[in-house]
Amino acid sequence: MEFSSKLLEKAVNEMSQLPGIGKRTALRLVLHLLRQPEGQTLQLTKALESMRTDIKFCKSCNNISDNEICEICANPHRTNEIICVVEDIRDVMAIENTSSFRGLYHVLGGKISPMDGIGPNDLNIQPLVEKVKQGTVKELIFALGSTMEGDTTNFYIYRQIQDYKITTSTIARGISVGNELEYTDEITLGRSIINRIPFEASLKS
Amino acid sequence: MEFSSKLLEKAVNEMSQLPGIGKRTALRLVLHLLRQPEGQTLQLTKALESMRTDIKFCKSCNNISDNEICEICANPHRTNEIICVVEDIRDVMAIENTSSFRGLYHVLGGKISPMDGIGPNDLNIQPLVEKVKQGTVKELIFALGSTMEGDTTNFYIYRQIQDYKITTSTIARGISVGNELEYTDEITLGRSIINRIPFEASLKS
């Protein structure tokens, strides 16, 4: 792609560093900004800059936060006895949207993935083990994606904390509410039969 | 979508103003920037800012440029007798990539579209008419998309310059090189039969 302007070329090149944004899309976005008032671009760049430089990570759970301790960890109405282990902030947002969980979170920041060069020490695992050692935690809920990397990470953490007397669980895998049996993949359907729940229990949820 | 941080929320909101970027994609992009070194975000914002504030539009053809007159208009090896009328810089880049055109361009900046509130005065049409009046231009090539808006714009410009003795043409519509007849839409196929070219002429191109 040849550009008639070095400034344009640089903006497109930087924009196309973002995941899922190719050169053509980057050009489309940059040309859109050029057609809009200058203020819109400056608002965008200012928001990105202050986000990147000023944002904090909660010292307790590693969630993104404006303060040292995030609102969830600081909330006195939530129990610190149950900790839900998730990969990143998007998982926290998804679970919070359900309003079904009143414990705390622990954000790992990724999954163990030797193929991508991510080992246990690159993740926020050690502080979780320390939390368990302190003795207030009664249950860990593993809520990582059910991929090979997710299972590996779950098992690694499990091995680190298995000597402490706490309950560990993973979120239930099964057929989505409203989905048809015939369109469900075999692994999910198989697991949902193996992990069937008493009918009386299903009436309550 | 509820965010645990106002800074994050603002960055996501600004990012999702871009066309084709929804809130979820914006969040994914912003979280990516957070995982990268701070320098990458600052490079991106700096490139966007200087692009938006310092970029110029060629005084002759309205193409994006770093100088008052763009490289194409300033090139002495190109003829100013043929002008190709295009919608925006992406069309200039596409035609330049073919290396088939040695004339100049005229970038309108859009198409006449009453539905979107874009009239002839919102576009860079008057300077084109002035150029034609000066008498050096011998041919105008209309290279706008073949939509209702493109046709309207072509016709509007044609009406403005029809009293001057210049040739006007539109780029050929037809079956793409390498495409099969059976998969071509009826309008394109119909036009390609009506506007058939002598076989000897096709041997040369």
CSV table of N, CA and C in Angstrom, one decimal, chain A residues 1-8 10-11 14-15 17-19 21 27-38 40-45 47-55 63-66 88-90 93, chain B residues 1-8 10-11 14-15 17-19 21 27-38 40-45 47-55 63-66 88-90 93:
chain,number,residue,atom,x,y,z
A,1,MET,N,0.8,-1.2,0.0
A,1,MET,CA,0.0,0.0,0.0
A,1,MET,C,0.9,1.3,0.0
A,2,GLU,N,0.7,2.1,-1.0
A,2,GLU,CA,1.5,3.3,-1.0
A,2,GLU,C,0.6,4.5,-0.7
A,3,PHE,N,1.2,5.3,0.2
A,3,PHE,CA,0.4,6.5,0.7
A,3,PHE,C,0.9,7.8,0.2
A,4,SER,N,0.1,8.7,0.0
A,4,SER,CA,0.5,10.0,-0.5
A,4,SER,C,1.0,10.9,0.6
A,5,SER,N,0.9,10.4,1.9
A,5,SER,CA,1.3,11.3,3.0
A,5,SER,C,2.0,10.4,4.1
A,6,LYS,N,3.1,10.8,4.5
A,6,LYS,CA,3.8,10.1,5.6
A,6,LYS,C,3.0,10.0,6.9
A,7,LEU,N,2.4,11.2,7.2
A,7,LEU,CA,1.6,11.2,8.4
A,7,LEU,C,0.5,10.2,8.4
A,8,LEU,N,-0.2,10.1,7.2
A,8,LEU,CA,-1.3,9.1,7.1
A,8,LEU,C,-0.7,7.7,7.2
A,10,LYS,N,1.9,6.7,8.8
A,10,LYS,CA,2.3,6.3,10.1
A,10,LYS,C,1.0,6.0,11.0
A,11,ALA,N,0.0,6.8,10.8
A,11,ALA,CA,-1.2,6.6,11.6
A,11,ALA,C,-1.8,5.2,11.2
A,14,GLU,N,0.3,2.4,12.8
A,14,GLU,CA,0.1,2.2,14.2
A,14,GLU,C,-1.2,1.6,14.5
A,15,MET,N,-2.2,2.1,13.8
A,15,MET,CA,-3.6,1.5,14.0
A,15,MET,C,-3.6,0.1,13.6
A,17,GLN,N,-1.5,-2.1,14.1
A,17,GLN,CA,-0.9,-3.0,15.1
A,17,GLN,C,-1.9,-3.6,16.0
A,18,LEU,N,-3.1,-3.0,16.1
A,18,LEU,CA,-4.2,-3.5,17.0
A,18,LEU,C,-4.7,-4.9,16.5
A,19,PRO,N,-5.0,-5.8,17.4
A,19,PRO,CA,-5.4,-7.1,16.9
A,19,PRO,C,-6.7,-7.1,16.1
A,21,ILE,N,-7.2,-5.7,13.3
A,21,ILE,CA,-7.3,-4.5,12.4
A,21,ILE,C,-6.2,-4.6,11.3
A,27,LEU,N,-6.9,2.1,7.5
A,27,LEU,CA,-7.1,3.2,6.6
A,27,LEU,C,-8.5,3.8,6.7
A,28,ARG,N,-9.5,2.9,6.7
A,28,ARG,CA,-10.9,3.3,6.8
A,28,ARG,C,-11.1,4.1,8.1
A,29,LEU,N,-10.6,3.6,9.2
A,29,LEU,CA,-10.8,4.2,10.5
A,29,LEU,C,-10.1,5.6,10.5
A,30,VAL,N,-8.9,5.6,10.0
A,30,VAL,CA,-8.2,6.9,10.0
A,30,VAL,C,-8.8,7.9,9.1
A,31,LEU,N,-9.3,7.5,8.0
A,31,LEU,CA,-10.0,8.5,7.1
A,31,LEU,C,-11.3,9.0,7.7
A,32,HIS,N,-11.9,8.1,8.5
A,32,HIS,CA,-13.1,8.5,9.2
A,32,HIS,C,-12.8,9.6,10.2
A,33,LEU,N,-11.7,9.4,10.9
A,33,LEU,CA,-11.3,10.5,11.9
A,33,LEU,C,-11.0,11.8,11.2
A,34,LEU,N,-10.4,11.7,10.0
A,34,LEU,CA,-10.1,12.9,9.2
A,34,LEU,C,-11.3,13.7,8.8
A,35,ARG,N,-12.4,12.9,8.6
A,35,ARG,CA,-13.6,13.6,8.1
A,35,ARG,C,-14.4,14.2,9.3
A,36,GLN,N,-14.1,13.7,10.5
A,36,GLN,CA,-14.8,14.2,11.7
A,36,GLN,C,-14.0,15.5,12.2
A,37,PRO,N,-14.7,16.2,13.1
A,37,PRO,CA,-14.0,17.4,13.7
A,37,PRO,C,-12.8,17.0,14.5
A,38,GLU,N,-11.8,17.9,14.5
A,38,GLU,CA,-10.5,17.6,15.2
A,38,GLU,C,-10.7,17.1,16.6
A,40,GLN,N,-12.8,15.2,18.0
A,40,GLN,CA,-13.1,13.7,18.2
A,40,GLN,C,-11.8,12.9,18.3
A,41,THR,N,-10.8,13.2,17.4
A,41,THR,CA,-9.5,12.5,17.5
A,41,THR,C,-8.8,12.9,18.8
A,42,LEU,N,-8.8,14.1,19.2
A,42,LEU,CA,-8.1,14.5,20.4
A,42,LEU,C,-8.8,13.9,21.6
A,43,GLN,N,-10.1,13.8,21.6
A,43,GLN,CA,-10.8,13.1,22.7
A,43,GLN,C,-10.4,11.6,22.8
A,44,LEU,N,-10.3,11.0,21.6
A,44,LEU,CA,-9.9,9.6,21.6
A,44,LEU,C,-8.5,9.4,22.1
A,45,THR,N,-7.6,10.2,21.6
A,45,THR,CA,-6.2,10.0,22.0
A,45,THR,C,-6.0,10.3,23.5
A,47,ALA,N,-8.2,10.0,25.8
A,47,ALA,CA,-8.8,8.9,26.6
A,47,ALA,C,-7.9,7.7,26.7
A,48,LEU,N,-7.3,7.4,25.5
A,48,LEU,CA,-6.4,6.2,25.5
A,48,LEU,C,-5.1,6.5,26.3
A,49,GLU,N,-4.6,7.7,26.2
A,49,GLU,CA,-3.4,8.0,26.9
A,49,GLU,C,-3.6,7.9,28.4
A,50,SER,N,-4.7,8.6,28.9
A,50,SER,CA,-4.8,8.7,30.3
A,50,SER,C,-5.2,7.3,30.8
A,51,MET,N,-5.9,6.5,30.0
A,51,MET,CA,-6.2,5.1,30.4
A,51,MET,C,-4.9,4.3,30.6
A,52,ARG,N,-4.0,4.5,29.6
A,52,ARG,CA,-2.8,3.6,29.7
A,52,ARG,C,-1.9,4.0,30.8
A,53,THR,N,-1.8,5.4,31.0
A,53,THR,CA,-0.8,5.8,32.0
A,53,THR,C,-1.4,5.8,33.4
A,54,ASP,N,-2.7,6.1,33.6
A,54,ASP,CA,-3.2,6.3,35.0
A,54,ASP,C,-3.9,5.1,35.5
A,55,ILE,N,-4.3,4.1,34.7
A,55,ILE,CA,-5.1,3.0,35.2
A,55,ILE,C,-4.3,2.2,36.3
A,63,ASN,N,-7.8,-6.9,39.3
A,63,ASN,CA,-8.8,-6.4,38.4
A,63,ASN,C,-8.4,-5.0,38.0
A,64,ILE,N,-8.9,-4.5,36.9
A,64,ILE,CA,-8.6,-3.1,36.5
A,64,ILE,C,-9.5,-2.2,37.4
A,65,SER,N,-8.8,-1.1,37.8
A,65,SER,CA,-9.5,-0.3,38.8
A,65,SER,C,-9.0,1.2,38.8
A,66,ASP,N,-9.7,2.1,39.3
A,66,ASP,CA,-9.2,3.5,39.4
A,66,ASP,C,-8.5,3.7,40.7
A,88,ASP,N,-9.4,-12.8,32.6
A,88,ASP,CA,-9.3,-11.3,32.6
A,88,ASP,C,-10.5,-10.6,32.9
A,89,ILE,N,-10.5,-9.2,32.8
A,89,ILE,CA,-11.5,-8.4,33.3
A,89,ILE,C,-12.9,-8.6,32.6
A,90,ARG,N,-12.8,-9.1,31.3
A,90,ARG,CA,-14.0,-9.4,30.6
A,90,ARG,C,-14.8,-10.5,31.3
A,93,MET,N,-16.6,-9.0,34.2
A,93,MET,CA,-17.8,-8.2,33.8
A,93,MET,C,-18.9,-9.2,33.4
B,1,MET,N,-23.1,-2.5,29.6
B,1,MET,CA,-21.8,-2.9,30.0
B,1,MET,C,-21.3,-2.0,31.2
B,2,GLU,N,-21.0,-2.7,32.3
B,2,GLU,CA,-20.5,-1.9,33.5
B,2,GLU,C,-19.0,-2.1,33.7
B,3,PHE,N,-18.3,-1.0,33.9
B,3,PHE,CA,-16.9,-1.1,33.9
B,3,PHE,C,-16.4,-0.8,35.4
B,4,SER,N,-15.3,-1.5,35.7
B,4,SER,CA,-14.8,-1.3,37.1
B,4,SER,C,-13.9,0.0,37.1
B,5,SER,N,-13.7,0.7,36.0
B,5,SER,CA,-12.9,1.8,36.0
B,5,SER,C,-13.4,2.9,35.0
B,6,LYS,N,-13.5,4.1,35.5
B,6,LYS,CA,-14.0,5.2,34.7
B,6,LYS,C,-13.0,5.5,33.5
B,7,LEU,N,-11.7,5.3,33.7
B,7,LEU,CA,-10.8,5.6,32.7
B,7,LEU,C,-10.9,4.6,31.5
B,8,LEU,N,-11.1,3.3,31.9
B,8,LEU,CA,-11.4,2.2,31.0
B,8,LEU,C,-12.6,2.5,30.2
B,10,LYS,N,-14.2,5.3,29.6
B,10,LYS,CA,-14.0,6.4,28.7
B,10,LYS,C,-13.3,6.0,27.4
B,11,ALA,N,-12.2,5.3,27.6
B,11,ALA,CA,-11.4,4.8,26.5
B,11,ALA,C,-12.3,3.9,25.5
B,14,GLU,N,-14.9,6.1,23.6
B,14,GLU,CA,-14.3,6.8,22.5
B,14,GLU,C,-13.9,5.9,21.4
B,15,MET,N,-13.4,4.8,21.7
B,15,MET,CA,-12.9,3.8,20.7
B,15,MET,C,-14.2,3.3,19.9
B,17,GLN,N,-16.7,4.8,19.0
B,17,GLN,CA,-17.2,5.8,18.1
B,17,GLN,C,-16.8,5.6,16.7
B,18,LEU,N,-15.7,4.8,16.6
B,18,LEU,CA,-15.2,4.5,15.2
B,18,LEU,C,-16.1,3.6,14.5
B,19,PRO,N,-16.2,3.8,13.2
B,19,PRO,CA,-17.2,3.0,12.4
B,19,PRO,C,-16.9,1.5,12.4
B,21,ILE,N,-16.8,-0.5,14.9
B,21,ILE,CA,-16.2,-0.9,16.2
B,21,ILE,C,-17.3,-0.8,17.2
B,27,LEU,N,-13.5,-2.8,23.7
B,27,LEU,CA,-12.9,-3.3,25.0
B,27,LEU,C,-11.7,-4.3,24.7
B,28,ARG,N,-11.9,-5.1,23.7
B,28,ARG,CA,-10.8,-6.0,23.3
B,28,ARG,C,-9.6,-5.2,22.9
B,29,LEU,N,-9.8,-4.2,22.1
B,29,LEU,CA,-8.6,-3.4,21.6
B,29,LEU,C,-8.0,-2.7,22.7
B,30,VAL,N,-8.8,-2.1,23.6
B,30,VAL,CA,-8.2,-1.3,24.7
B,30,VAL,C,-7.5,-2.2,25.7
B,31,LEU,N,-8.0,-3.4,26.0
B,31,LEU,CA,-7.3,-4.4,26.9
B,31,LEU,C,-6.0,-4.8,26.2
B,32,HIS,N,-6.0,-4.9,24.9
B,32,HIS,CA,-4.8,-5.3,24.2
B,32,HIS,C,-3.7,-4.2,24.5
B,33,LEU,N,-4.1,-2.9,24.3
B,33,LEU,CA,-3.2,-1.9,24.6
B,33,LEU,C,-2.6,-1.9,26.0
B,34,LEU,N,-3.5,-2.3,27.0
B,34,LEU,CA,-3.1,-2.3,28.4
B,34,LEU,C,-2.1,-3.4,28.6
B,35,ARG,N,-2.1,-4.5,27.8
B,35,ARG,CA,-1.2,-5.6,28.0
B,35,ARG,C,0.2,-5.2,27.3
B,36,GLN,N,0.2,-4.3,26.4
B,36,GLN,CA,1.4,-4.0,25.7
B,36,GLN,C,2.1,-2.9,26.4
B,37,PRO,N,3.4,-2.7,26.1
B,37,PRO,CA,4.2,-1.6,26.8
B,37,PRO,C,3.5,-0.3,26.5
B,38,GLU,N,3.7,0.6,27.5
B,38,GLU,CA,3.1,1.9,27.4
B,38,GLU,C,3.4,2.7,26.1
B,40,GLN,N,3.6,1.7,23.1
B,40,GLN,CA,2.8,1.5,21.9
B,40,GLN,C,1.6,2.4,21.9
B,41,THR,N,0.9,2.5,23.1
B,41,THR,CA,-0.2,3.4,23.1
B,41,THR,C,0.2,4.8,22.8
B,42,LEU,N,1.3,5.3,23.4
B,42,LEU,CA,1.7,6.7,23.1
B,42,LEU,C,2.1,6.9,21.6
B,43,GLN,N,2.7,5.9,21.0
B,43,GLN,CA,3.0,6.0,19.6
B,43,GLN,C,1.7,6.1,18.8
B,44,LEU,N,0.8,5.3,19.1
B,44,LEU,CA,-0.5,5.3,18.4
B,44,LEU,C,-1.2,6.7,18.6
B,45,THR,N,-1.3,7.1,19.8
B,45,THR,CA,-2.0,8.4,20.0
B,45,THR,C,-1.2,9.6,19.4
B,47,ALA,N,0.7,9.4,16.7
B,47,ALA,CA,0.6,9.3,15.2
B,47,ALA,C,-0.8,9.8,14.8
B,48,LEU,N,-1.9,9.5,15.6
B,48,LEU,CA,-3.2,9.9,15.2
B,48,LEU,C,-3.3,11.4,15.4
B,49,GLU,N,-2.7,11.9,16.5
B,49,GLU,CA,-2.9,13.4,16.7
B,49,GLU,C,-2.2,14.2,15.7
B,50,SER,N,-0.9,13.8,15.3
B,50,SER,CA,-0.2,14.6,14.4
B,50,SER,C,-0.8,14.5,13.0
B,51,MET,N,-1.3,13.3,12.7
B,51,MET,CA,-2.0,13.1,11.5
B,51,MET,C,-3.2,14.0,11.4
B,52,ARG,N,-4.0,14.1,12.4
B,52,ARG,CA,-5.2,14.9,12.4
B,52,ARG,C,-5.0,16.4,12.3
B,53,THR,N,-3.9,16.8,13.0
B,53,THR,CA,-3.7,18.3,13.1
B,53,THR,C,-2.8,18.8,12.0
B,54,ASP,N,-1.8,18.0,11.5
B,54,ASP,CA,-0.8,18.5,10.6
B,54,ASP,C,-1.1,18.1,9.1
B,55,ILE,N,-2.0,17.2,8.9
B,55,ILE,CA,-2.2,16.7,7.5
B,55,ILE,C,-2.7,17.9,6.6
B,63,ASN,N,-6.4,15.7,-2.7
B,63,ASN,CA,-5.9,14.5,-2.2
B,63,ASN,C,-5.1,14.8,-0.9
B,64,ILE,N,-5.0,13.8,0.0
B,64,ILE,CA,-4.3,13.9,1.3
B,64,ILE,C,-2.8,14.0,1.0
B,65,SER,N,-2.1,15.0,1.6
B,65,SER,CA,-0.8,15.3,1.2
B,65,SER,C,0.0,15.9,2.4
B,66,ASP,N,1.3,15.7,2.4
B,66,ASP,CA,2.1,16.4,3.4
B,66,ASP,C,2.5,17.8,3.0
B,88,ASP,N,-12.7,9.3,-2.9
B,88,ASP,CA,-11.7,9.6,-1.9
B,88,ASP,C,-10.3,9.0,-2.1
B,89,ILE,N,-9.4,9.2,-1.2
B,89,ILE,CA,-8.0,8.9,-1.4
B,89,ILE,C,-7.9,7.4,-1.6
B,90,ARG,N,-8.8,6.5,-1.1
B,90,ARG,CA,-8.6,5.1,-1.3
B,90,ARG,C,-8.8,4.8,-2.8
B,93,MET,N,-5.5,5.6,-4.4
B,93,MET,CA,-4.5,4.5,-4.1
B,93,MET,C,-4.8,3.3,-5.0
